[in-house]
GROMACS .gro file of C-alpha atoms in nm:
model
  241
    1UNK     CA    1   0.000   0.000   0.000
    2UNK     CA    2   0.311   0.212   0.051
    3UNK     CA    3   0.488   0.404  -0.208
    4UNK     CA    4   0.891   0.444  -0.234
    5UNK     CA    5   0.936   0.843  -0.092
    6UNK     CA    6   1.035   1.036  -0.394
    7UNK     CA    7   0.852   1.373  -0.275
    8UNK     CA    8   1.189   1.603  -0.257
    9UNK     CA    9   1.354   1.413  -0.576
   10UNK     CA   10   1.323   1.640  -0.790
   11UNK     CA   11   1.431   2.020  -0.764
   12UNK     CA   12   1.077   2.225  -0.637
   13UNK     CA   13   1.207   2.562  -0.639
   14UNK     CA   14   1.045   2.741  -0.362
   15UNK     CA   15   0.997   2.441  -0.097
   16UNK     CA   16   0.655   2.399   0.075
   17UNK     CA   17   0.605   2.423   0.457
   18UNK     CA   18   0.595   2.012   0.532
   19UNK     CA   19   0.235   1.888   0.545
   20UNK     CA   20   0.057   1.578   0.649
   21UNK     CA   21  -0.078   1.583   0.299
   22UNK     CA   22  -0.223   1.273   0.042
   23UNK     CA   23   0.129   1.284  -0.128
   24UNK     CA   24   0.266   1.184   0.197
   25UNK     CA   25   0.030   0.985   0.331
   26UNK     CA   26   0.093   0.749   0.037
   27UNK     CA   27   0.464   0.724   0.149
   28UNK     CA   28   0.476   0.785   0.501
   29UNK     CA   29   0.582   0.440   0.588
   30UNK     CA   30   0.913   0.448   0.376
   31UNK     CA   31   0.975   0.818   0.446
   32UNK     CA   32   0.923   0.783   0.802
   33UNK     CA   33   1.159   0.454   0.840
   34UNK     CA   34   1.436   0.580   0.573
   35UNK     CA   35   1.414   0.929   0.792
   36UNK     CA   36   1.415   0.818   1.158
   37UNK     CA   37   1.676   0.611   1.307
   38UNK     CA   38   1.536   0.371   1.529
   39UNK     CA   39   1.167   0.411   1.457
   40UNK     CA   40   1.048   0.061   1.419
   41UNK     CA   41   1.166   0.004   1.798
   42UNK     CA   42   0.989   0.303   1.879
   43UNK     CA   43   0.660   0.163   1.757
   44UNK     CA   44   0.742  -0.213   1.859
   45UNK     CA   45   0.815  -0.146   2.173
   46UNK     CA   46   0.512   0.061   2.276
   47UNK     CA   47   0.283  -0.201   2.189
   48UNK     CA   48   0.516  -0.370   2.495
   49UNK     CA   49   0.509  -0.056   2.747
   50UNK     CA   50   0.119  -0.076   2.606
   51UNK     CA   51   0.110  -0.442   2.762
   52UNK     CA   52   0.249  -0.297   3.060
   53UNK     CA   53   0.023  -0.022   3.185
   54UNK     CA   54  -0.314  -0.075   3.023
   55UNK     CA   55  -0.552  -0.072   3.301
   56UNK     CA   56  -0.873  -0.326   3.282
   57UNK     CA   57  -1.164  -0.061   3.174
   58UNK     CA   58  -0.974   0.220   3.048
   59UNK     CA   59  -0.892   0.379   2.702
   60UNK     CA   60  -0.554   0.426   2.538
   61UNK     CA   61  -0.497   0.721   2.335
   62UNK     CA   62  -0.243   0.741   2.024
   63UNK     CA   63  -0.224   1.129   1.972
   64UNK     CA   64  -0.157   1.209   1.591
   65UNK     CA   65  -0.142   0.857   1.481
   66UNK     CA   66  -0.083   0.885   1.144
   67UNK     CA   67  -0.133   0.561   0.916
   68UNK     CA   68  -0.175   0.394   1.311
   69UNK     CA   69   0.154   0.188   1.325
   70UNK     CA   70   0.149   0.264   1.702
   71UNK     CA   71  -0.238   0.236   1.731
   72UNK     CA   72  -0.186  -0.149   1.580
   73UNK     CA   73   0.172  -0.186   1.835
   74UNK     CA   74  -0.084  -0.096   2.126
   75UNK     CA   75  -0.383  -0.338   2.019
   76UNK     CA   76  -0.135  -0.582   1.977
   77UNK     CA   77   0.060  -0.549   2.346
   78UNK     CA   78  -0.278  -0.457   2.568
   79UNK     CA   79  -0.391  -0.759   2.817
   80UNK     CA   80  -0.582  -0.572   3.017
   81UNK     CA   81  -0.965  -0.661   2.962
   82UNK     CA   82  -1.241  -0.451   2.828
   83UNK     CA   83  -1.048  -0.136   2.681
   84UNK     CA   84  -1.043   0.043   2.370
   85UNK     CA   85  -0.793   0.270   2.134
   86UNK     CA   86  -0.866   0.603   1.988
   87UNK     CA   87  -0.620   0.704   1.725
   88UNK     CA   88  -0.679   1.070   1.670
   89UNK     CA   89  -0.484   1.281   1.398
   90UNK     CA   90  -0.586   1.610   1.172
   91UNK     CA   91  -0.533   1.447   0.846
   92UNK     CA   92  -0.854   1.287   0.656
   93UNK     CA   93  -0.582   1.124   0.406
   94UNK     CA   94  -0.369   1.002   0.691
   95UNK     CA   95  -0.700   0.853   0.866
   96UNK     CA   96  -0.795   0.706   0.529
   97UNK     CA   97  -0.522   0.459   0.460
   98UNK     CA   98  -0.499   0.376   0.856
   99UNK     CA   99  -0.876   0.203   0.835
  100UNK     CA  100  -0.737  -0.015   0.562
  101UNK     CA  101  -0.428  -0.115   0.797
  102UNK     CA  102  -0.665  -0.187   1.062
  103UNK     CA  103  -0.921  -0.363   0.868
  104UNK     CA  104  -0.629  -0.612   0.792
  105UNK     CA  105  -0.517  -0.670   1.128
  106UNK     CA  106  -0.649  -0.935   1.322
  107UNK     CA  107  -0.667  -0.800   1.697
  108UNK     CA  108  -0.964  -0.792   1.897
  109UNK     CA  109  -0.902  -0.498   2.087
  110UNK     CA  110  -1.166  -0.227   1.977
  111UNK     CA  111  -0.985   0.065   1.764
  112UNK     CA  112  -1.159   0.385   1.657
  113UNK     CA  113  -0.997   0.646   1.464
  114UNK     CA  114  -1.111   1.039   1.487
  115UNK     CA  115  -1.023   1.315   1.282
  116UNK     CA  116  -0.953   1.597   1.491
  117UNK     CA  117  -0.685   1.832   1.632
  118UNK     CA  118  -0.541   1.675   1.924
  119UNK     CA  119  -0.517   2.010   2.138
  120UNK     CA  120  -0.861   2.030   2.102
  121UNK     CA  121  -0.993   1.704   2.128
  122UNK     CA  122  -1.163   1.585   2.558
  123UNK     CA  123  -0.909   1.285   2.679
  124UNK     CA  124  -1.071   1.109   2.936
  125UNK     CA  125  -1.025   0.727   3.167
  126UNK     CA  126  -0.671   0.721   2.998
  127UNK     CA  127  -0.411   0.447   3.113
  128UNK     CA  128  -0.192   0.469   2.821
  129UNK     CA  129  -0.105   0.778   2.570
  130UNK     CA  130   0.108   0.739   2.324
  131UNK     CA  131   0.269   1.116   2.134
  132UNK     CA  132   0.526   0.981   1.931
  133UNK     CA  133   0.730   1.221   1.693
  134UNK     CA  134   0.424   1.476   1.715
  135UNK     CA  135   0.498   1.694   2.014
  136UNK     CA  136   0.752   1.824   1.794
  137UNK     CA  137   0.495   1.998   1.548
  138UNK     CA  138   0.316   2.143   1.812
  139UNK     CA  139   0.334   2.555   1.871
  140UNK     CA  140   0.602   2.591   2.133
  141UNK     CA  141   0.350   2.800   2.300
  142UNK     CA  142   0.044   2.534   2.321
  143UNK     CA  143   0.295   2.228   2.414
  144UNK     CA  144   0.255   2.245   2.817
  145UNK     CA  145  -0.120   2.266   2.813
  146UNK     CA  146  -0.145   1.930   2.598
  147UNK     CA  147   0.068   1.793   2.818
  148UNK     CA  148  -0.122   1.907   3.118
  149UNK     CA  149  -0.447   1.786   2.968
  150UNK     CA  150  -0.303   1.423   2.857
  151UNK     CA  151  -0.197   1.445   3.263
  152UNK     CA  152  -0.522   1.552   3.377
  153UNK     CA  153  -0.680   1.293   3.197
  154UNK     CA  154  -0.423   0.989   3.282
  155UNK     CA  155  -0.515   0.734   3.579
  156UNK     CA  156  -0.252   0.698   3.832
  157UNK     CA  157  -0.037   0.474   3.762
  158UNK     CA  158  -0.085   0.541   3.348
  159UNK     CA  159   0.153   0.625   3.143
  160UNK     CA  160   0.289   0.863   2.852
  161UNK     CA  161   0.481   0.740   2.558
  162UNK     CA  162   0.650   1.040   2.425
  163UNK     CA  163   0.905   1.028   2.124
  164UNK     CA  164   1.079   1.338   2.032
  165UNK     CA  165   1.370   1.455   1.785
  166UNK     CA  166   1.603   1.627   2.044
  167UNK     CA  167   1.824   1.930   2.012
  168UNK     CA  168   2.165   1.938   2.157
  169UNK     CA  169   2.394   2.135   2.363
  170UNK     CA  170   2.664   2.354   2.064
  171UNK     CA  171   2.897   2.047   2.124
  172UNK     CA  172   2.698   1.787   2.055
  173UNK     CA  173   2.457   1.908   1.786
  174UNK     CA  174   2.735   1.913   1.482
  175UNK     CA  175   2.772   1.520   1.594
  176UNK     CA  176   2.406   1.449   1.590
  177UNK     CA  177   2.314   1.622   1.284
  178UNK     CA  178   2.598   1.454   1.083
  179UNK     CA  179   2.512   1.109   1.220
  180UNK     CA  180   2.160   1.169   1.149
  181UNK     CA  181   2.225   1.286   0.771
  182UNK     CA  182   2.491   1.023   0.707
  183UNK     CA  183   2.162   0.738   0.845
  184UNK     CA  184   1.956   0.929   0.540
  185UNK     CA  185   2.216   0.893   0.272
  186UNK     CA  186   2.266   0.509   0.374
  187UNK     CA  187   1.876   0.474   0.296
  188UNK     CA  188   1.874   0.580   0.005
  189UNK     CA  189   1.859   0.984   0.033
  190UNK     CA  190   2.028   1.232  -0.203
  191UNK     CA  191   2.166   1.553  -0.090
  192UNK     CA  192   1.915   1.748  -0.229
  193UNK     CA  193   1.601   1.531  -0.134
  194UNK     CA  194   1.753   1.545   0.246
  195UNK     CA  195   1.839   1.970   0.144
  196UNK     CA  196   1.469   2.040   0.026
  197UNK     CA  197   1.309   1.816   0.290
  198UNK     CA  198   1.493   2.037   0.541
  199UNK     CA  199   1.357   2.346   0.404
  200UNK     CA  200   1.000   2.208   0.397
  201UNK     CA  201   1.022   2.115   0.757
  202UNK     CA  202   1.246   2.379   0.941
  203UNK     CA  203   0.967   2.634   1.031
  204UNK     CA  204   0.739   2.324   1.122
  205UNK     CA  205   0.964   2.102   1.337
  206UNK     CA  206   1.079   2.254   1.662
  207UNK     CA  207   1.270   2.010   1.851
  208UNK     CA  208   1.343   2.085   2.188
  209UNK     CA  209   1.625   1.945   2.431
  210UNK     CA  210   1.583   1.661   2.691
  211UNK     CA  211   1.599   1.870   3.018
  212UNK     CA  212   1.308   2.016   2.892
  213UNK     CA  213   1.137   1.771   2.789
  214UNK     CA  214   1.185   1.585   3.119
  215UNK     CA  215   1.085   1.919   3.311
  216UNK     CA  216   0.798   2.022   3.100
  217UNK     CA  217   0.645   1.646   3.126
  218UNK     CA  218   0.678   1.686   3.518
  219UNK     CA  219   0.512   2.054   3.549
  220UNK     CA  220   0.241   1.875   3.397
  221UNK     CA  221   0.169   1.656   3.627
  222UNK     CA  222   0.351   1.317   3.590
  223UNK     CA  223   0.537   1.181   3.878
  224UNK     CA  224   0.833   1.029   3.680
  225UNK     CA  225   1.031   1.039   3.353
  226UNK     CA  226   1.249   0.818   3.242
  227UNK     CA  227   1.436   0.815   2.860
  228UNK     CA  228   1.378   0.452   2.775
  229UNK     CA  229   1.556   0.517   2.427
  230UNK     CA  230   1.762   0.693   2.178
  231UNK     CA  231   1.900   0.655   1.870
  232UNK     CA  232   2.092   0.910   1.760
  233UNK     CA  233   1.848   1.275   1.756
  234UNK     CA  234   1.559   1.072   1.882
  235UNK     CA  235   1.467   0.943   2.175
  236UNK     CA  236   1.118   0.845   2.350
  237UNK     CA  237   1.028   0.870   2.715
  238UNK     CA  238   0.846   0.703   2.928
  239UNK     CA  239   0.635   0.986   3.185
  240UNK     CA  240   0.407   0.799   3.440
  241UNK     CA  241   0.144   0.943   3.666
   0.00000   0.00000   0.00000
């Protein structure tokens, strides 16, 4: 169902802001795994940490899921009796293709997918969220009160899956950047598809560093953070109430 990413191949000229468009909801899985280093783990193992703090009775929440590779990881991890998945994102064409992934899989756990803006959207009951790589496209301003909310909403003991690309002190960040760009060119990335996809997704993309992440996810309200991995510029963490 996927396409090979081919978006940036060609020279565009003036480069788009990045979108969660139909052109790249027909290649998000190959851009997505050619573009971040160690996402398949990511996914993987939050169906695990899923398994793990799913309460009986609750919902689980996967916060611009995209095609609803994580929504799937989740069904696929929960034990927990009587609880259901909501997979919310802002793009109809994302949504689209992710109830054709679902209709193939073969889980039992109830999954319902909503189109809606996730800052907007009442989380309630919630043992697991998951906010992988999404945080990121959030106004800076507008971050803290999701978190708050996802917080607010989260029964204690639940948990927050949060995966983030980080920024880096002015030491580190020349390391992490070539690292990162040398992982794009080994799959398959030219300079100037990696150049233009840059330019689409600078004033979109604001990553932020790990300090404060890990302080931002505690003002909110959750009792401890832990990073439980990173691969080069991205890392997830694991908040719990």
């Amino acid at each position: 169902m996927s396409e090979r990413d081919n978006i940036y191949q060609a020279p565009h000229g003036k480069v788009a802001d990045f979108a969660f468009d139909a052109a790249v909801a027909r290649v998000f899985p190959d851009m997505i795994r050619r573009s971040v280093p160690g996402y398949a783990e990511t996914v993987a193992m939050s169906g695990v940490i899923a398994g793990q703090y799913a309460q009986a009775n609750s919902n689980l929440y996967d916060l611009g899921c995209s095609l609803g590779a994580v929504t799937l990881a989740m069904r696929h991890g929960v034990r927990a009796t009587n609880c259901q998945i909501i997979g919310i994102d802002n793009s109809a064409s994302m949504l689209e293709r992710a109830e054709h992934y679902l209709a193939l899989d073969d889980a039992h756990v109830p999954v319902h997918f909503v189109c809606a803006d996730i800052c907007n959207y009442p989380l309630e009951n919630a043992s697991v969220t998951a906010l992988n790589f999404v945080l990121q496209f959030i106004p800076l301003e507008h971050r803290l009160e999701l978190l708050k909310d996802i917080a607010a909403a989260t029964l204690p003991g639940g948990a927050l899956i949060l995966s983030e690309k980080l920024a880096f002190d002015v030491n580190e960040q020349p390391v992490q950047d070539a690292l990162h760009l040398d992982f794009k060119r080994a799959n398959g990335y030219s300079d100037l598809e990696i150049a233009q996809k840059r330019s689409a997704i600078d004033n979109v993309l604001i990553p932020e560093t790990e300090d404060v992440h890990i302080q931002r996810l505690k003002a909110a309200g959750f009792s401890q953070v832990i990073r439980w991995y990173q691969c080069f510029n991205f890392a997830s963490f694991l908040a719990i109430k």
